[in-house]
Amino acid sequence: MTDSARDLAEQIVQLTGTRLPAVLDDAAPVLERQPESVYFIGLIGGKDVGKTSLINALVGRELSRPIGFGEGTDRAIAYCHASAVESVRAVLERVSPGKHEIVVHDNNALQSQVLVDLPDIDSRYADHVELTRKMLRHLLFPVWIQSVEKYADQQPRLLLQRVAEGNDPSNFLFVLSKIDLLAEREGESAVAELRDDYAARLQRTLDLAHAPAVFCTSAIRTASFDLPELTRLLARQRDARSVEQSQSLARAQRDRTVLRWIDEQQLPDQLARVERLIAEAREQLTARVASPIADGPLQQIATSAARRWAIVEEASRQRLSHWPVLRVFDTLLVPITSLLQKNIAPASSAEDPLLARSHIARQVQSVFAELHQTHPLTSTLLRRQAWWEPESADRAAMELTRRIDASLAAQRAEVVRSVARNRKWLAPFRLLLTAGALAWFPIIQPLLEIVLPMDGLAMTRELAWQIVRMLGATYLLQSVAFLAIYFVSLWMWVRYDTWRSASRLLTRLQSATAADARTSPLQQLIDWTDHLLAPLESHRDELKRLLARVESLRANSNGATR
Amino acid sequence: MLFAGRSIPRAIEALRDTLAKVRPTAGTRADAVDRALLHLSAIAFHHARSDRDTPVVVLIGGTGAGKSTIVNRLVGQTIAATSFRRTFTAGAVAIASQVDRVPDRFADLPTRLLAPELLPARGEGDAISIALATSPLIEKVVLVDSPDLDGDVPDHHAIADRLFRFAEAVVFLVTPEKYQMTELWPYYRLAARYGVASRFVMNKIDDPAAPGDYLKQLRDAGLEASHVFEIPRDDATYAPPQTASLGALRDALASLQASPDAKRSGLAARAADLRARVADQIVEPMRADRAAADRAIAGLQAMLLPEPGVDVNPITRDLQRRLQQRSVLYLIGPGRILDRVRQVPGLLLRLPRTAWDLLRRGGAASEDAIPPEQRTLPDFRESLIAQFRLLHSRIDDLLAGAHLPAGLDASWKLPVERAGDVADEELADLRTWLEQRWNATPRDTAALKKLLRLLPGGDRLLKMSEAAPYLLAVACAAHGAIFGHLDIMILGGYGLATWLVERMSNEVASRTRATNRAIARRFAQLAEQQVNRTIDAVRNCVPDVRSIDALESQANDLAAALGGDDRQPEGAR
């Protein structure tokens, strides 16, 4: 779970460019994962507050000699069961190579508990402080000890704050040592007062709801004050479940710290800002670019007779190319059709000013320049696109005209393709209607008229007579005239049919509900808006994703606390 | 020497003025300037003190070292409030025999005399509390009790540091538990460096070895400490030797003699440290800020200003067309003929459609597809505003990348409406002109009319003017040649001349160009004004080079005047 918190924090850093929270710093005095078999209890305190004396009093034997002045304890002294020596040594080797001692006991009741005496945290000996800070990464249960003289010092307080970022205060023990000095001089009531003062300071430092319990101890008068209770507490080994619980509490605390840091990043605010920006950008782009184009030029193009004519023309030409004789006929009629096209459906002379690239570019530029001024986010999120610069805006406009042109071309190609589809199985029929008619009307039909009712010599003569007639000028003129009428009708029918189906298809393609985005200019207009806002939307999606993960992390950490 | 004596206060004042001048309103630089000002006050204070003044002795130490207790015991009265609670003393408490013995503005703080019933005093953070007492020691010195230097209340540290800077003698108070803590060590070294007489006292001794170790550590650190005064813990059996007892400390304080040499070299060291502090924490960062600001200014000066990109041609097009059609030269020129000729095929081919329209709707569609008033005009105001916003965006981006110090707000931005006003004003001008000219006679026509009126029947000639080119062409063609092969040249020359003169005499085009130029010029002026305003803002958000240089040279002057020129600065706190 903590790893997911770290991962999340790193992603947020990547997205927003802030710094990682201190609790995730690799050198922070924050609890690491523990070896499974043992847990560490360590004494953390200032110089000469009586750490060694306390630990000696706690275990009831002299682990090392307490020194009242000078450098004092400079190493970590671990007090552990014989069975745990190996894992303890592994940890100490890593934390303070060569500067540690292990004192072994054989009390089986304390098999997995390791008591550690540590150097001070506030003296001029920098290596002392360093060693203790490193060791804090392994102390599940730090015992904070300060004397009546030093309990208000700032250095232990700062360290406590750092440690509390990654460990739960309920895992801490607070000890006020050398209490006998005060008790003798000022009386027992002063002990209670000082205890409350220390507890209140701790409460402020740790930002707790209640003041924590403080054990007042004296290494000289071991039997009085709270030392017996503390000894009892530490002589009882915690079972695996309670250790596990403490660890999960520590992890939850760390997650809470990370979550607090995440809260400070104000992701929901950022998300809201991005959403507002996107909404406004979309609205502006629609109002100032997309709608005028959709209502103006695109509407005109959709209803333009010239364009329809041109499409039908191309479709008919392709369709007629599959008809054997009509193909020639159509080519011969090209001058007439083009003349008709020019006058019945004249192409609009000038390009629509709304579709002019410079106009679109200016609109895009002005939309984004305004957004840049009103939403500071625009500047960072669209740094690479910079639609407010003339060149970029021109690129955006080019993109839009390209998209619209492409969609219109696709529309045209689609209509031509589907209307002028070559139906191969109709080829014999087409052959019959054209080449067949050419053979049938002038030749076969007249000859058959003679052959069928007669036989013999008379028929032969009649046949020859007919052939002679057929090669005459009158007959040929008659046939040509008839065939011309026939083929013109056929040609007109094909063209009419093409026009009808092409128109129907075009209307369908241009409707807003067209399924294929490729052939719909309106859809292209929408896509283009998306394209301009893509960096904003991807940033928003990323924020949303992170927020969802933050929520799940928060739920998990709440669950763990409960 | 006399000269130096007079010039030092002047150097101090000059440096103080310059520091106050370059101080930004807030931020880390302001804090650095405040600290430098404090140290400067300390230098001024020490420089102004004479040997006859009662020396001020400050007790410095950590929490629970027993500063207030020792003060009381030195004076022999309970004046400073003591408690077993830590961080109890909250401000400076000065103990003097007379009020005027406490120097005015000591530690740059106001003084406040405490009434006897307010004693014992805990002190207040923002003032020096003065308590009057009579004791042999207090006749000789002013004793100042300070708050702790290492507790969990950061404000206390600041007060203690302040008092230390102004102290003429310091009593460092430690306990066996605390003498190895880090906080006091920089002050030991500073005291030695500044020639401040220091006395080292260890309080609450129970192990006789501890003061010896303290003394050894002091000497190991290279400090001149003859001995450590030893004060045992109340319940300890240990009794210090007579020469190191509290009485000895009292005597040592009473017989404090300021050495002029130590004071001089101390002042020199203070000046050298101040110079180093000013150089490292103020001058260098401000130079960096200045360089950033200069880079930003250079970037602003080199910035490409956006073009207005406005062409008012669509507004004037109608009038231009109208005036053209009212121009005689156009009517008799080749343009008219070409227009007519161009219309012929269209007319012919549109004939069926026109006929159909006539039959069905009873009227033909007009030639002009889009009537003039429906033609959509670009929004010039909006587009100028957009260009001005673009300028703002460019400046914003440039400033964001310039790493300027805080303190530059958005007040450099001129309202974008001013760009819109440029368009509105120029267009309003143009529109009134257009309205005036709408029914006017073109200049060429007016001139021609004047000429023709001199001829008999000139008015009638004018009405026939459109026929002139045809007549000329027909004449040329029918006659074969009036002037032989020159005919073509005459026709061509006639056409060219009328066309050119009509073009040139059309005042609308020139007026359009003038408006475009005026808008471009005014927009460029506005943009330049904006850039200059920004440059001024950037320039003013960082002290100018002259102030920074003055700061540096004044700090150097002060150091030189106090003889701290040749001293290596030490890393001060």
mmCIF file of C-alpha atoms in Angstrom, chain A residues 47-49 68-72 122-125 147-157 177-178 181-182 184-186 189-191 193-194 196-197 201 204-205 220 288 339 342-346 353-354 359 362-363 365-374 379-380 388-391, chain B residues 62-65 83-88 149-154 157 175-183 185 189 204 206-207 209-210 213 217-218 221 233-235 304 306 308-310 345-346 348-350 353 376 378 382-383 385-387 389-394 396-397 400 413 416:
data_model
loop_
_atom_site.group_PDB
_atom_site.id
_atom_site.type_symbol
_atom_site.label_atom_id
_atom_site.label_comp_id
_atom_site.label_asym_id
_atom_site.label_seq_id
_atom_site.Cartn_x
_atom_site.Cartn_y
_atom_site.Cartn_z
ATOM 1 C CA LYS A 47 23.049 14.214 25.031
ATOM 2 C CA ASP A 48 23.335 13.064 28.627
ATOM 3 C CA VAL A 49 19.643 12.683 29.231
ATOM 4 C CA GLY A 68 28.138 11.671 32.476
ATOM 5 C CA PHE A 69 30.274 13.883 30.280
ATOM 6 C CA GLY A 70 32.381 13.829 27.128
ATOM 7 C CA GLU A 71 31.443 12.047 23.943
ATOM 8 C CA GLY A 72 29.234 9.446 25.618
ATOM 9 C CA ASP A 122 21.712 16.950 19.474
ATOM 10 C CA SER A 123 25.466 17.101 20.081
ATOM 11 C CA ARG A 124 28.417 18.358 18.096
ATOM 12 C CA TYR A 125 29.227 14.761 17.095
ATOM 13 C CA SER A 147 15.569 15.078 30.765
ATOM 14 C CA VAL A 148 13.891 17.726 32.881
ATOM 15 C CA GLU A 149 16.649 20.076 31.772
ATOM 16 C CA LYS A 150 16.297 19.613 28.042
ATOM 17 C CA TYR A 151 12.724 18.688 27.352
ATOM 18 C CA ALA A 152 11.988 21.962 25.565
ATOM 19 C CA ASP A 153 14.892 21.788 23.099
ATOM 20 C CA GLN A 154 14.146 22.294 19.456
ATOM 21 C CA GLN A 155 16.363 19.677 17.825
ATOM 22 C CA PRO A 156 14.585 16.628 19.292
ATOM 23 C CA ARG A 157 11.305 18.320 18.482
ATOM 24 C CA SER A 177 14.160 11.389 32.831
ATOM 25 C CA LYS A 178 16.111 12.667 35.811
ATOM 26 C CA LEU A 181 16.311 16.220 40.493
ATOM 27 C CA LEU A 182 13.096 18.140 40.184
ATOM 28 C CA GLU A 184 13.823 16.840 45.378
ATOM 29 C CA ARG A 185 14.032 20.537 44.690
ATOM 30 C CA GLU A 186 10.478 21.511 43.880
ATOM 31 C CA SER A 189 3.474 18.745 42.479
ATOM 32 C CA ALA A 190 6.176 20.152 40.200
ATOM 33 C CA VAL A 191 6.580 16.666 38.712
ATOM 34 C CA GLU A 193 3.174 20.174 36.324
ATOM 35 C CA LEU A 194 6.283 19.462 34.299
ATOM 36 C CA ASP A 196 1.786 18.191 31.762
ATOM 37 C CA ASP A 197 3.992 20.890 30.260
ATOM 38 C CA ARG A 201 4.445 20.515 24.033
ATOM 39 C CA ARG A 204 1.469 20.650 19.887
ATOM 40 C CA THR A 205 4.407 19.146 18.045
ATOM 41 C CA ILE A 220 18.617 6.589 40.612
ATOM 42 C CA ARG A 288 -16.530 31.693 -33.054
ATOM 43 C CA LEU A 339 -22.319 23.878 -71.220
ATOM 44 C CA LYS A 342 -21.992 25.900 -66.436
ATOM 45 C CA ASN A 343 -25.313 27.577 -66.753
ATOM 46 C CA ILE A 344 -27.802 25.534 -64.890
ATOM 47 C CA ALA A 345 -25.528 25.208 -61.870
ATOM 48 C CA PRO A 346 -22.805 27.826 -61.994
ATOM 49 C CA PRO A 353 -14.789 34.126 -46.570
ATOM 50 C CA LEU A 354 -15.688 32.076 -43.485
ATOM 51 C CA HIS A 359 -10.052 34.081 -41.192
ATOM 52 C CA ARG A 362 -7.440 34.786 -36.764
ATOM 53 C CA GLN A 363 -10.427 33.403 -34.896
ATOM 54 C CA GLN A 365 -5.694 32.934 -32.375
ATOM 55 C CA SER A 366 -8.077 35.334 -30.744
ATOM 56 C CA VAL A 367 -9.887 32.551 -28.854
ATOM 57 C CA PHE A 368 -6.666 31.201 -27.418
ATOM 58 C CA ALA A 369 -5.107 34.589 -26.750
ATOM 59 C CA GLU A 370 -8.128 35.391 -24.639
ATOM 60 C CA LEU A 371 -7.917 32.050 -22.818
ATOM 61 C CA HIS A 372 -4.213 32.606 -22.245
ATOM 62 C CA GLN A 373 -5.024 35.822 -20.466
ATOM 63 C CA THR A 374 -7.943 34.552 -18.441
ATOM 64 C CA SER A 379 0.213 28.869 -21.053
ATOM 65 C CA THR A 380 1.729 25.743 -19.490
ATOM 66 C CA TRP A 388 -2.274 31.918 -29.719
ATOM 67 C CA GLU A 389 0.735 32.460 -31.964
ATOM 68 C CA PRO A 390 -0.077 33.374 -35.580
ATOM 69 C CA GLU A 391 1.951 30.511 -37.090
ATOM 70 C CA GLY B 62 20.298 27.123 26.214
ATOM 71 C CA THR B 63 17.053 26.219 27.915
ATOM 72 C CA GLY B 64 17.431 25.265 31.534
ATOM 73 C CA ALA B 65 21.000 26.485 31.779
ATOM 74 C CA SER B 83 10.989 28.420 36.790
ATOM 75 C CA PHE B 84 11.663 24.747 36.355
ATOM 76 C CA ARG B 85 9.560 25.075 33.284
ATOM 77 C CA ARG B 86 11.632 25.569 30.189
ATOM 78 C CA THR B 87 11.600 28.528 27.754
ATOM 79 C CA PHE B 88 10.232 30.562 30.633
ATOM 80 C CA LEU B 149 19.022 29.868 22.196
ATOM 81 C CA ASP B 150 17.969 26.286 21.552
ATOM 82 C CA GLY B 151 14.381 25.875 22.710
ATOM 83 C CA ASP B 152 11.293 25.050 20.700
ATOM 84 C CA VAL B 153 10.261 28.723 20.414
ATOM 85 C CA PRO B 154 12.140 30.166 17.418
ATOM 86 C CA HIS B 157 16.524 32.460 19.393
ATOM 87 C CA THR B 175 25.197 22.660 31.984
ATOM 88 C CA PRO B 176 26.863 19.250 31.900
ATOM 89 C CA GLU B 177 23.969 18.004 29.820
ATOM 90 C CA LYS B 178 24.173 20.785 27.298
ATOM 91 C CA TYR B 179 27.754 21.900 26.844
ATOM 92 C CA GLN B 180 28.211 19.642 23.846
ATOM 93 C CA MET B 181 25.168 20.822 21.946
ATOM 94 C CA THR B 182 25.738 22.558 18.636
ATOM 95 C CA GLU B 183 23.855 25.816 19.121
ATOM 96 C CA TRP B 185 29.560 26.920 19.373
ATOM 97 C CA ARG B 189 33.866 31.756 17.906
ATOM 98 C CA LYS B 204 24.475 22.499 37.761
ATOM 99 C CA ASP B 206 27.550 17.260 39.913
ATOM 100 C CA ASP B 207 30.458 15.457 38.280
ATOM 101 C CA ALA B 209 35.094 16.028 35.519
ATOM 102 C CA ALA B 210 32.533 17.814 33.358
ATOM 103 C CA ASP B 213 36.051 18.339 29.649
ATOM 104 C CA GLN B 217 36.729 21.026 24.235
ATOM 105 C CA LEU B 218 36.862 24.835 24.191
ATOM 106 C CA ALA B 221 38.232 24.290 19.230
ATOM 107 C CA ARG B 233 24.092 21.798 41.472
ATOM 108 C CA ASP B 234 22.105 22.714 44.560
ATOM 109 C CA ASP B 235 22.246 19.251 46.009
ATOM 110 C CA LEU B 304 8.342 40.542 -32.172
ATOM 111 C CA PRO B 306 2.160 41.377 -33.392
ATOM 112 C CA PRO B 308 -2.750 44.285 -36.392
ATOM 113 C CA GLY B 309 -3.551 42.327 -39.576
ATOM 114 C CA VAL B 310 -6.542 44.540 -40.293
ATOM 115 C CA PRO B 345 -22.231 35.031 -72.521
ATOM 116 C CA GLY B 346 -23.606 34.845 -69.052
ATOM 117 C CA LEU B 348 -27.178 34.617 -73.082
ATOM 118 C CA LEU B 349 -26.820 31.384 -71.206
ATOM 119 C CA ARG B 350 -28.878 32.515 -68.289
ATOM 120 C CA ARG B 353 -33.389 30.447 -66.489
ATOM 121 C CA THR B 376 -20.445 39.876 -43.183
ATOM 122 C CA PRO B 378 -14.880 41.117 -40.017
ATOM 123 C CA GLU B 382 -12.214 41.998 -31.797
ATOM 124 C CA SER B 383 -9.281 41.178 -33.999
ATOM 125 C CA ILE B 385 -8.037 43.063 -29.126
ATOM 126 C CA ALA B 386 -6.993 39.528 -29.949
ATOM 127 C CA GLN B 387 -3.686 40.790 -31.280
ATOM 128 C CA ARG B 389 -3.956 39.819 -26.019
ATOM 129 C CA LEU B 390 -1.394 37.936 -28.037
ATOM 130 C CA LEU B 391 1.133 40.576 -27.038
ATOM 131 C CA HIS B 392 0.153 40.081 -23.385
ATOM 132 C CA SER B 393 0.531 36.338 -23.774
ATOM 133 C CA ARG B 394 3.974 36.702 -25.272
ATOM 134 C CA ASP B 396 3.578 36.677 -19.864
ATOM 135 C CA ASP B 397 5.438 33.706 -21.279
ATOM 136 C CA ALA B 400 7.414 33.411 -16.635
ATOM 137 C CA LYS B 413 -0.866 45.323 -18.331
ATOM 138 C CA VAL B 416 -6.988 45.359 -23.948
#
